[in-house]
CSV table of C-alpha atoms and ligand atoms in Angstrom, one decimal:
chain,number,residue,atom,x,y,z
A,5,MET,CA,-21.6,-16.0,12.5
A,6,SER,CA,-18.4,-14.9,14.2
A,7,ASN,CA,-17.1,-11.3,13.7
A,8,PRO,CA,-14.4,-10.8,11.1
A,9,SER,CA,-10.9,-10.8,12.6
A,10,LEU,CA,-8.3,-8.1,12.5
A,11,LEU,CA,-4.7,-8.3,13.8
A,12,ILE,CA,-3.3,-4.9,14.6
A,13,LEU,CA,0.5,-4.5,14.6
A,14,ALA,CA,1.1,-0.9,15.5
A,15,GLY,CA,4.9,-1.2,15.4
A,16,ASP,CA,7.3,1.6,16.2
A,17,GLY,CA,7.6,5.4,16.2
A,18,ILE,CA,4.4,7.1,15.1
A,19,GLY,CA,2.9,3.6,14.4
A,20,PRO,CA,1.2,3.3,17.8
A,21,GLU,CA,0.1,7.0,17.7
A,22,VAL,CA,-1.7,6.8,14.3
A,23,MET,CA,-3.1,3.3,15.1
A,24,SER,CA,-4.7,4.6,18.3
A,25,GLN,CA,-6.9,6.9,16.1
A,26,VAL,CA,-7.7,3.9,13.8
A,27,GLN,CA,-8.8,2.0,16.9
A,28,ARG,CA,-11.3,4.8,17.7
A,29,VAL,CA,-12.6,4.7,14.1
A,30,ILE,CA,-13.0,0.9,14.4
A,31,GLY,CA,-14.9,1.4,17.6
A,32,TRP,CA,-17.1,4.0,15.8
A,33,PHE,CA,-18.1,1.4,13.2
A,34,GLY,CA,-19.0,-1.1,15.9
A,35,ASP,CA,-21.1,1.5,17.9
A,36,ASN,CA,-22.8,3.1,14.9
A,37,ARG,CA,-22.9,0.7,12.0
A,38,GLY,CA,-23.1,-2.7,13.7
A,39,LEU,CA,-19.7,-3.6,12.2
A,40,ASN,CA,-17.9,-5.5,14.9
A,41,PHE,CA,-14.4,-6.9,14.5
A,42,ASP,CA,-12.5,-9.4,16.7
A,43,VAL,CA,-9.4,-7.2,17.1
A,44,SER,CA,-6.2,-8.6,18.5
A,45,GLU,CA,-3.0,-6.7,18.9
A,46,ASP,CA,0.6,-7.8,18.8
A,47,LEU,CA,4.2,-6.5,18.3
A,48,VAL,CA,6.2,-6.0,15.2
A,49,GLY,CA,9.5,-4.4,14.3
A,50,GLY,CA,11.6,-2.8,17.0
A,51,ALA,CA,8.9,-3.3,19.6
A,52,ALA,CA,9.0,-7.0,18.9
A,53,TYR,CA,12.8,-7.1,19.0
A,54,ASP,CA,12.8,-5.3,22.4
A,55,LYS,CA,10.6,-8.0,23.8
A,56,HIS,CA,11.5,-11.2,21.9
A,57,GLY,CA,14.9,-10.5,20.3
A,58,VAL,CA,13.3,-10.9,16.9
A,59,PRO,CA,11.3,-8.4,14.8
A,60,LEU,CA,8.4,-10.8,14.4
A,61,HIS,CA,7.7,-13.7,16.8
A,62,ASP,CA,6.6,-17.0,15.3
A,63,ASP,CA,3.3,-16.8,17.3
A,64,THR,CA,2.5,-13.4,15.7
A,65,MET,CA,3.3,-14.8,12.3
A,66,ALA,CA,0.9,-17.7,13.0
A,67,LYS,CA,-1.8,-15.2,14.1
A,68,ALA,CA,-1.3,-13.2,10.9
A,69,GLN,CA,-1.9,-16.3,8.8
A,70,GLU,CA,-5.2,-17.0,10.6
A,71,VAL,CA,-7.0,-13.6,10.7
A,72,ASP,CA,-9.1,-12.0,7.9
A,73,ALA,CA,-6.7,-9.0,7.7
A,74,VAL,CA,-3.6,-7.5,9.2
A,75,LEU,CA,-3.3,-3.8,9.8
A,76,LEU,CA,0.2,-2.5,10.4
A,77,GLY,CA,1.4,0.9,11.6
A,78,ALA,CA,5.1,1.4,10.8
A,79,VAL,CA,8.4,-0.2,11.8
A,80,GLY,CA,12.0,1.1,12.4
A,81,GLY,CA,13.9,3.8,14.1
A,82,PRO,CA,17.4,5.1,14.8
A,83,LYS,CA,17.6,2.9,17.9
A,84,TYR,CA,17.7,-0.2,15.7
A,85,ASP,CA,20.0,1.1,12.9
A,86,ASP,CA,23.0,-0.8,14.1
A,87,LEU,CA,21.3,-4.2,14.6
A,88,ASP,CA,22.3,-7.1,12.4
A,89,PHE,CA,20.5,-7.2,9.1
A,90,SER,CA,18.7,-10.4,10.1
A,91,VAL,CA,16.9,-8.8,13.1
A,92,LYS,CA,16.3,-5.3,11.8
A,93,PRO,CA,12.7,-4.1,12.3
A,94,GLU,CA,12.0,-4.1,8.5
A,95,ARG,CA,12.7,-7.9,8.5
A,96,GLY,CA,9.5,-8.3,10.5
A,97,LEU,CA,7.5,-6.7,7.7
A,98,LEU,CA,9.3,-8.6,5.0
A,99,ARG,CA,8.6,-11.9,6.8
A,100,LEU,CA,4.9,-11.1,6.9
A,101,ARG,CA,4.8,-10.2,3.2
A,102,LYS,CA,6.8,-13.3,2.2
A,103,GLU,CA,5.1,-15.9,4.4
A,104,MET,CA,1.6,-14.6,3.6
A,105,ASP,CA,2.7,-14.6,0.0
A,106,LEU,CA,1.3,-11.2,-0.7
A,107,PHE,CA,2.0,-10.9,-4.4
A,108,ALA,CA,-0.2,-7.8,-5.3
A,109,ASN,CA,0.7,-4.5,-3.8
A,110,LEU,CA,-2.1,-1.9,-4.2
A,111,ARG,CA,-1.1,1.7,-4.0
A,112,PRO,CA,-3.8,4.2,-4.7
A,113,ALA,CA,-2.9,7.7,-5.7
A,114,GLN,CA,-5.9,9.8,-4.9
A,115,CYS,CA,-5.9,13.5,-4.7
A,116,PHE,CA,-8.3,15.1,-2.2
A,117,ASP,CA,-9.6,18.3,-3.6
A,118,ALA,CA,-8.7,20.3,-0.5
A,119,LEU,CA,-5.0,19.2,-1.0
A,120,SER,CA,-4.7,19.7,-4.7
A,121,ASP,CA,-2.4,22.7,-4.3
A,122,PHE,CA,0.0,20.4,-2.3
A,123,SER,CA,1.0,18.6,-5.4
A,124,SER,CA,4.2,19.5,-7.3
A,125,LEU,CA,2.0,19.5,-10.4
A,126,LYS,CA,-0.5,22.1,-11.4
A,127,THR,CA,-3.8,21.9,-9.6
A,128,GLU,CA,-5.9,21.2,-12.8
A,129,LEU,CA,-3.7,18.2,-13.6
A,130,VAL,CA,-4.3,16.5,-10.2
A,131,ALA,CA,-7.7,17.7,-8.9
A,132,GLY,CA,-9.9,14.6,-8.8
A,133,LEU,CA,-7.0,12.2,-9.5
A,134,ASP,CA,-7.8,8.6,-8.6
A,135,ILE,CA,-5.3,6.0,-9.8
A,136,MET,CA,-4.6,2.5,-8.5
A,137,ILE,CA,-1.2,1.0,-9.1
A,138,VAL,CA,-0.9,-2.7,-8.7
A,139,ARG,CA,2.7,-3.7,-8.3
A,140,GLU,CA,3.8,-7.4,-8.4
A,141,LEU,CA,5.5,-7.8,-5.1
A,142,THR,CA,7.1,-11.2,-4.7
A,143,SER,CA,9.1,-11.8,-7.8
A,144,GLY,CA,11.1,-10.1,-10.6
A,145,VAL,CA,14.6,-8.5,-10.3
A,146,TYR,CA,14.5,-8.1,-6.5
A,147,PHE,CA,14.4,-11.9,-6.1
A,148,GLY,CA,15.7,-13.5,-9.3
A,149,GLU,CA,18.8,-15.7,-9.3
A,150,PRO,CA,21.7,-15.5,-10.1
A,151,ARG,CA,22.4,-12.4,-8.0
A,152,GLY,CA,25.4,-11.1,-6.3
A,153,ILE,CA,28.7,-9.3,-6.8
A,154,PHE,CA,31.3,-11.5,-8.5
A,155,GLU,CA,34.9,-11.3,-9.7
A,156,GLU,CA,35.2,-11.4,-13.4
A,157,GLY,CA,38.7,-11.0,-14.9
A,158,ASN,CA,40.3,-8.2,-12.9
A,159,GLU,CA,37.1,-6.4,-11.9
A,160,ARG,CA,33.9,-6.9,-9.9
A,161,VAL,CA,30.5,-7.4,-11.6
A,162,GLY,CA,27.1,-6.8,-9.9
A,163,ILE,CA,24.3,-9.1,-11.1
A,164,ASN,CA,20.6,-9.2,-10.6
A,165,THR,CA,18.2,-11.2,-12.7
A,166,GLN,CA,14.8,-10.2,-13.9
A,167,ARG,CA,12.8,-13.4,-13.9
A,168,TYR,CA,9.0,-13.9,-14.1
A,169,THR,CA,7.0,-17.1,-14.6
A,170,GLU,CA,3.7,-17.0,-16.4
A,171,SER,CA,1.8,-17.9,-13.3
A,172,GLU,CA,3.4,-15.0,-11.3
A,173,ILE,CA,2.4,-12.5,-14.0
A,174,GLU,CA,-1.1,-14.1,-14.3
A,175,ARG,CA,-2.1,-14.0,-10.6
A,176,GLY,CA,-1.1,-10.3,-10.3
A,177,ALA,CA,-2.9,-9.6,-13.6
A,178,ARG,CA,-6.1,-11.2,-12.3
A,179,ALA,CA,-5.9,-9.1,-9.1
A,180,ALA,CA,-5.5,-6.0,-11.3
A,181,PHE,CA,-8.4,-6.9,-13.6
A,182,ASP,CA,-10.6,-7.6,-10.6
A,183,LEU,CA,-9.9,-4.2,-9.3
A,184,ALA,CA,-10.5,-2.5,-12.6
A,185,MET,CA,-13.9,-4.2,-12.7
A,186,LYS,CA,-14.8,-2.4,-9.4
A,187,ARG,CA,-13.5,0.9,-10.7
A,188,ASP,CA,-13.6,2.6,-14.2
A,189,LYS,CA,-12.8,-0.7,-16.1
A,190,ARG,CA,-9.6,0.5,-17.6
A,191,LEU,CA,-6.3,-1.2,-17.1
A,192,CYS,CA,-2.9,-0.1,-18.4
A,193,SER,CA,-0.1,-2.7,-18.2
A,194,MET,CA,3.4,-1.3,-18.1
A,195,GLU,CA,6.7,-3.2,-19.0
A,196,LYS,CA,9.6,-2.8,-21.3
A,197,ALA,CA,8.7,-5.3,-24.0
A,198,ASN,CA,10.8,-3.3,-26.4
A,199,VAL,CA,14.1,-4.4,-24.7
A,200,MET,CA,13.2,-7.2,-22.2
A,201,GLU,CA,12.0,-10.7,-22.9
A,202,SER,CA,10.3,-10.8,-19.5
A,203,GLY,CA,8.4,-7.7,-20.8
A,204,ILE,CA,7.3,-9.6,-23.9
A,205,LEU,CA,6.0,-12.5,-21.8
A,206,TRP,CA,4.4,-10.0,-19.4
A,207,ARG,CA,2.5,-8.4,-22.3
A,208,GLN,CA,1.4,-11.8,-23.7
A,209,VAL,CA,0.2,-13.1,-20.4
A,210,VAL,CA,-1.7,-9.9,-19.5
A,211,THR,CA,-3.4,-10.0,-23.0
A,212,GLU,CA,-4.4,-13.7,-22.5
A,213,VAL,CA,-5.9,-12.9,-19.0
A,214,SER,CA,-7.8,-10.0,-20.5
A,215,LYS,CA,-10.0,-12.4,-22.5
A,216,ASP,CA,-11.6,-13.3,-19.2
A,217,TYR,CA,-12.4,-9.6,-18.6
A,218,PRO,CA,-14.1,-8.4,-21.8
A,219,GLU,CA,-15.5,-5.4,-20.1
A,220,VAL,CA,-12.1,-4.0,-19.1
A,221,GLU,CA,-10.4,-1.9,-21.7
A,222,LEU,CA,-6.7,-3.0,-21.7
A,223,SER,CA,-3.8,-0.9,-22.9
A,224,HIS,CA,0.0,-1.5,-22.9
A,225,MET,CA,2.7,1.1,-22.3
A,226,TYR,CA,6.4,1.0,-22.0
A,227,ALA,CA,7.3,1.8,-18.4
A,228,ASP,CA,9.5,4.7,-19.2
A,229,ASN,CA,6.7,6.3,-21.2
A,230,GLY,CA,4.4,5.5,-18.2
A,231,ALA,CA,6.7,7.6,-16.0
A,232,MET,CA,6.4,10.5,-18.4
A,233,GLN,CA,2.7,10.2,-18.7
A,234,LEU,CA,2.2,10.0,-15.0
A,235,VAL,CA,3.6,13.5,-14.6
A,236,ARG,CA,2.3,14.8,-17.9
A,237,ALA,CA,-1.4,13.8,-17.7
A,238,PRO,CA,-1.9,11.5,-14.7
A,239,LYS,CA,-5.7,11.5,-14.9
A,240,GLN,CA,-5.6,9.4,-18.1
A,241,PHE,CA,-5.1,6.3,-15.9
A,242,ASP,CA,-7.4,4.1,-13.9
A,243,VAL,CA,-5.6,0.9,-12.9
A,244,ILE,CA,-1.9,0.4,-13.7
A,245,TYR,CA,-0.4,-3.1,-13.5
A,246,THR,CA,3.4,-3.4,-13.5
A,247,ASP,CA,6.3,-5.5,-12.2
A,248,ASN,CA,8.1,-5.2,-8.9
A,249,LEU,CA,10.9,-2.9,-10.0
A,250,PHE,CA,8.9,-0.6,-12.2
A,251,GLY,CA,6.1,-0.6,-9.7
A,252,ASP,CA,8.4,0.4,-6.9
A,253,ILE,CA,9.4,3.5,-8.8
A,254,LEU,CA,6.1,4.4,-10.6
A,255,SER,CA,4.0,4.0,-7.4
A,256,ASP,CA,6.3,6.4,-5.5
A,257,CYS,CA,6.1,8.8,-8.4
A,258,ALA,CA,2.3,8.6,-8.5
A,259,ALA,CA,2.0,8.9,-4.8
A,260,MET,CA,3.8,12.2,-4.7
A,261,LEU,CA,1.4,13.6,-7.2
A,262,THR,CA,-1.0,13.8,-4.3
A,263,GLY,CA,1.1,15.8,-1.8
A,264,SER,CA,1.9,14.2,1.5
A,265,LEU,CA,3.1,10.9,2.8
A,266,GLY,CA,0.8,11.3,5.7
A,267,MET,CA,-2.2,10.7,3.4
A,268,LEU,CA,-1.1,7.5,1.5
A,269,PRO,CA,-2.5,4.1,2.3
A,270,SER,CA,-1.6,0.7,0.8
A,271,ALA,CA,-2.7,-2.9,0.7
A,272,SER,CA,-0.8,-6.1,-0.1
A,273,LEU,CA,-3.0,-9.0,-1.2
A,274,GLY,CA,-2.3,-12.7,-1.6
A,275,ALA,CA,-4.3,-15.7,-2.7
A,276,PRO,CA,-7.9,-16.2,-1.6
A,277,MET,CA,-8.5,-17.9,1.7
A,278,ASP,CA,-11.3,-20.4,2.5
A,279,ASN,CA,-13.8,-17.5,2.8
A,280,GLY,CA,-13.0,-16.4,-0.7
A,281,ARG,CA,-11.3,-13.1,0.5
A,282,PRO,CA,-7.6,-12.6,-0.2
A,283,LYS,CA,-4.9,-12.8,2.5
A,284,ALA,CA,-4.2,-9.2,3.2
A,285,LEU,CA,-2.0,-6.7,4.9
A,286,TYR,CA,-2.9,-3.0,5.1
A,287,GLU,CA,-0.5,-0.3,6.0
A,288,PRO,CA,0.3,3.4,5.5
A,289,VAL,CA,3.1,4.1,3.0
A,290,HIS,CA,5.0,6.2,5.5
A,291,GLY,CA,7.6,4.9,8.0
A,292,SER,CA,7.9,5.4,11.7
A,293,ALA,CA,8.8,9.1,11.3
A,294,PRO,CA,11.3,9.3,14.2
A,295,ASP,CA,11.7,13.0,13.8
A,296,ILE,CA,8.1,13.6,15.1
A,297,ALA,CA,7.5,10.4,17.0
A,298,GLY,CA,6.1,10.9,20.5
A,299,GLN,CA,5.1,14.5,19.9
A,300,GLY,CA,1.4,14.0,18.9
A,301,LYS,CA,2.0,15.5,15.5
A,302,ALA,CA,1.6,12.6,13.2
A,303,ASN,CA,-1.2,12.6,10.6
A,304,PRO,CA,-3.3,9.5,11.2
A,305,CYS,CA,-5.1,9.7,7.8
A,306,ALA,CA,-2.9,7.3,5.9
A,307,CYS,CA,-3.5,4.6,8.5
A,308,VAL,CA,-7.2,5.4,8.7
A,309,LEU,CA,-7.4,5.2,4.9
A,310,SER,CA,-5.6,1.8,5.0
A,311,PHE,CA,-8.4,0.6,7.3
A,312,ALA,CA,-10.8,2.0,4.7
A,313,MET,CA,-9.1,-0.3,2.1
A,314,ALA,CA,-9.5,-3.2,4.5
A,315,LEU,CA,-13.2,-2.5,4.7
A,316,ARG,CA,-13.4,-2.5,0.9
A,317,TYR,CA,-11.1,-5.4,0.0
A,318,SER,CA,-11.2,-7.8,3.0
A,319,PHE,CA,-14.6,-7.2,4.6
A,320,GLY,CA,-16.8,-6.5,1.6
A,321,GLU,CA,-17.9,-3.2,3.0
A,322,GLY,CA,-17.4,-0.8,0.1
A,323,GLY,CA,-20.2,1.5,1.2
A,324,GLU,CA,-18.6,1.9,4.6
A,325,ALA,CA,-15.2,2.4,3.1
A,326,ASP,CA,-16.8,5.2,1.0
A,327,ARG,CA,-18.2,6.7,4.2
A,328,LEU,CA,-14.8,6.7,5.9
A,329,GLU,CA,-13.0,8.2,2.8
A,330,ALA,CA,-15.7,10.9,2.6
A,331,ALA,CA,-15.1,11.7,6.3
A,332,VAL,CA,-11.4,12.3,5.5
A,333,GLU,CA,-12.4,14.4,2.5
A,334,LYS,CA,-14.8,16.5,4.7
A,335,VAL,CA,-12.3,17.1,7.4
A,336,LEU,CA,-9.7,18.3,4.9
A,337,ALA,CA,-12.3,20.5,3.2
A,338,ASP,CA,-13.1,22.0,6.6
A,339,GLY,CA,-9.5,23.1,6.8
A,340,VAL,CA,-8.4,20.7,9.6
A,341,ARG,CA,-4.7,20.0,9.1
A,342,THR,CA,-1.9,18.2,10.9
A,343,GLY,CA,1.5,19.8,10.6
A,344,ASP,CA,2.5,17.9,7.4
A,345,LEU,CA,-0.4,19.4,5.6
A,346,MET,CA,0.2,23.0,6.6
A,347,GLN,CA,1.1,25.5,3.9
A,348,ALA,CA,4.1,27.8,4.5
A,349,ASP,CA,1.7,30.7,5.1
A,350,GLY,CA,0.7,29.4,8.5
A,351,GLY,CA,-2.4,28.4,10.5
A,352,THR,CA,-2.3,26.3,13.6
A,353,PRO,CA,-1.8,22.5,13.1
A,354,VAL,CA,-4.0,20.1,15.0
A,355,SER,CA,-2.6,17.1,16.9
A,356,THR,CA,-3.0,13.5,16.0
A,357,THR,CA,-5.8,13.1,18.5
A,358,GLU,CA,-7.6,16.3,17.3
A,359,MET,CA,-7.5,14.9,13.8
A,360,GLY,CA,-9.0,11.7,15.1
A,361,ASP,CA,-11.7,13.9,16.9
A,362,ALA,CA,-12.5,15.6,13.6
A,363,LEU,CA,-12.8,12.3,11.8
A,364,LEU,CA,-15.2,10.9,14.3
A,365,ALA,CA,-17.3,14.1,14.2
A,366,ALA,CA,-17.4,13.8,10.4
A,367,LEU,CA,-18.4,10.2,10.7
A,368,ASP,CA,-21.2,11.2,13.1
A,369,ALA,CA,-22.3,13.8,10.6
A,370,SER,CA,-22.5,11.1,7.9
A,371,LEU,CA,-25.3,9.2,9.7
B,414,NAD,P1,9.2,8.3,7.1
B,414,NAD,O1,8.1,8.0,6.2
B,414,NAD,O2,9.2,7.7,8.4
B,414,NAD,O3,9.3,9.9,7.2
B,414,NAD,C1,9.7,10.7,6.2
B,414,NAD,C2,9.2,12.2,6.5
B,414,NAD,O4,7.8,12.2,6.4
B,414,NAD,C3,9.5,12.6,7.9
B,414,NAD,O5,9.9,14.0,7.9
B,414,NAD,C4,8.3,12.4,8.7
B,414,NAD,O6,8.1,13.2,9.8
B,414,NAD,C5,7.2,12.6,7.6
B,414,NAD,N1,6.0,11.8,7.9
B,414,NAD,C6,5.9,10.5,7.6
B,414,NAD,N2,4.7,10.0,8.0
B,414,NAD,C7,4.0,11.1,8.5
B,414,NAD,C8,2.7,11.2,9.1
B,414,NAD,N3,1.9,10.2,9.2
B,414,NAD,N4,2.4,12.5,9.6
B,414,NAD,C9,3.3,13.5,9.4
B,414,NAD,N5,4.5,13.4,8.9
B,414,NAD,C10,4.9,12.2,8.4
B,414,NAD,O7,10.6,7.8,6.3
B,414,NAD,P2,12.1,7.8,6.8
B,414,NAD,O8,12.3,9.0,7.7
B,414,NAD,O9,12.9,7.6,5.6
B,414,NAD,O10,12.2,6.5,7.7
B,414,NAD,C11,12.1,6.5,9.2
B,414,NAD,C12,12.1,5.1,9.6
B,414,NAD,O11,10.9,4.4,9.1
B,414,NAD,C13,13.3,4.2,9.2
B,414,NAD,O12,13.7,3.4,10.2
B,414,NAD,C14,12.8,3.5,8.0
B,414,NAD,O13,13.5,2.3,7.8
B,414,NAD,C15,11.3,3.2,8.4
B,414,NAD,N6,10.4,2.9,7.3
B,414,NAD,C16,9.4,2.0,7.6
B,414,NAD,C17,8.4,1.8,6.6
B,414,NAD,C18,7.3,0.9,7.0
B,414,NAD,O14,7.1,0.6,8.2
B,414,NAD,N7,6.6,0.4,6.0
B,414,NAD,C19,8.4,2.5,5.4
B,414,NAD,C20,9.4,3.5,5.2
B,414,NAD,C21,10.4,3.7,6.2
């Protein structure tokens, strides 16, 4: 049987720096766990624009459609700020998401014990936190028609339309229930059924889907209450399923409960491919961090943890994903910190490569 395939798109700024550490981790799994991947690399974002005049070449798009998973670093940077909207680096990422039809965005908010004092909340509220937010990514108010700024009488009116079909709600719900089955079997669906018809439909469809998942305990919450509960008592949640707009806001809010952008992975999943696994793009939540790019300061953990998600959701290697996450936990517990994880009271930060060294040593120790 051929090896699973992985397309690496390191992108811009700190993207290539953090990705080089992930490449070492991938190599480690090949050398030590017999897990070999057919890894190919290509350009995205500003790097692709510099070479091809577009932020994602058609050939790269075609490759992304064929592989088992895509791992992306970050795109963007000040050099590209004045480009036309149609060729901005971010358009490369949007094209990948759109053409791969990645409708479920998975954003874990997991608090590593060693970093619990980094949260803006009290340590006891976040220690051991482990939430997964599933955000519907390809529909809702960001895409609904009509949209635009129109003249009405003697003033302008801005219009966006919240629109969800049953099937759009359903496929995301199934992804969320499947995840809940692999976790603590609790799912909280969030909408505004009190004031929005799309919310009423959302609640109905999620309830219908739940009949296929009798083991999962389903609850419903208005999204504004959800925001309050996330900062009041975040550990009450296991999996949260919500729409594109609410998910955008709630997932950022939940992510910050855990402290640093440099620690946050994400996955975007689409429909199952012939092998039964979903189309998938894995990427850190952070951007290209132009303020520290090229200085060897970036924290590679978010990108490494994105690869751990790929191990779990694309390659069926949950045990190895646990091993990698435990290595990150150990390194942090040992006090190894990149600059973004330093407290005001000092210490010496390690470089991106030194963080990679520490991760590999922790992986060695796990054998
Ligand atoms: P950013 O995430 O790049 O950086 C925000 C802050 O967090 C910066 O101070 C940065 O140094 C720090 N930071 C981020 N990741 C870090 C890491 N791994 N280690 C240490 N520190 C880290 O967001 P921004 O500054 O708003 O955007 C910069 C560029 O990135 C822009 O061009 C933006 O469009 C782009 N961007 C891309 C993505 C993506 O590729 N998915 C996401 C967000 C922003």
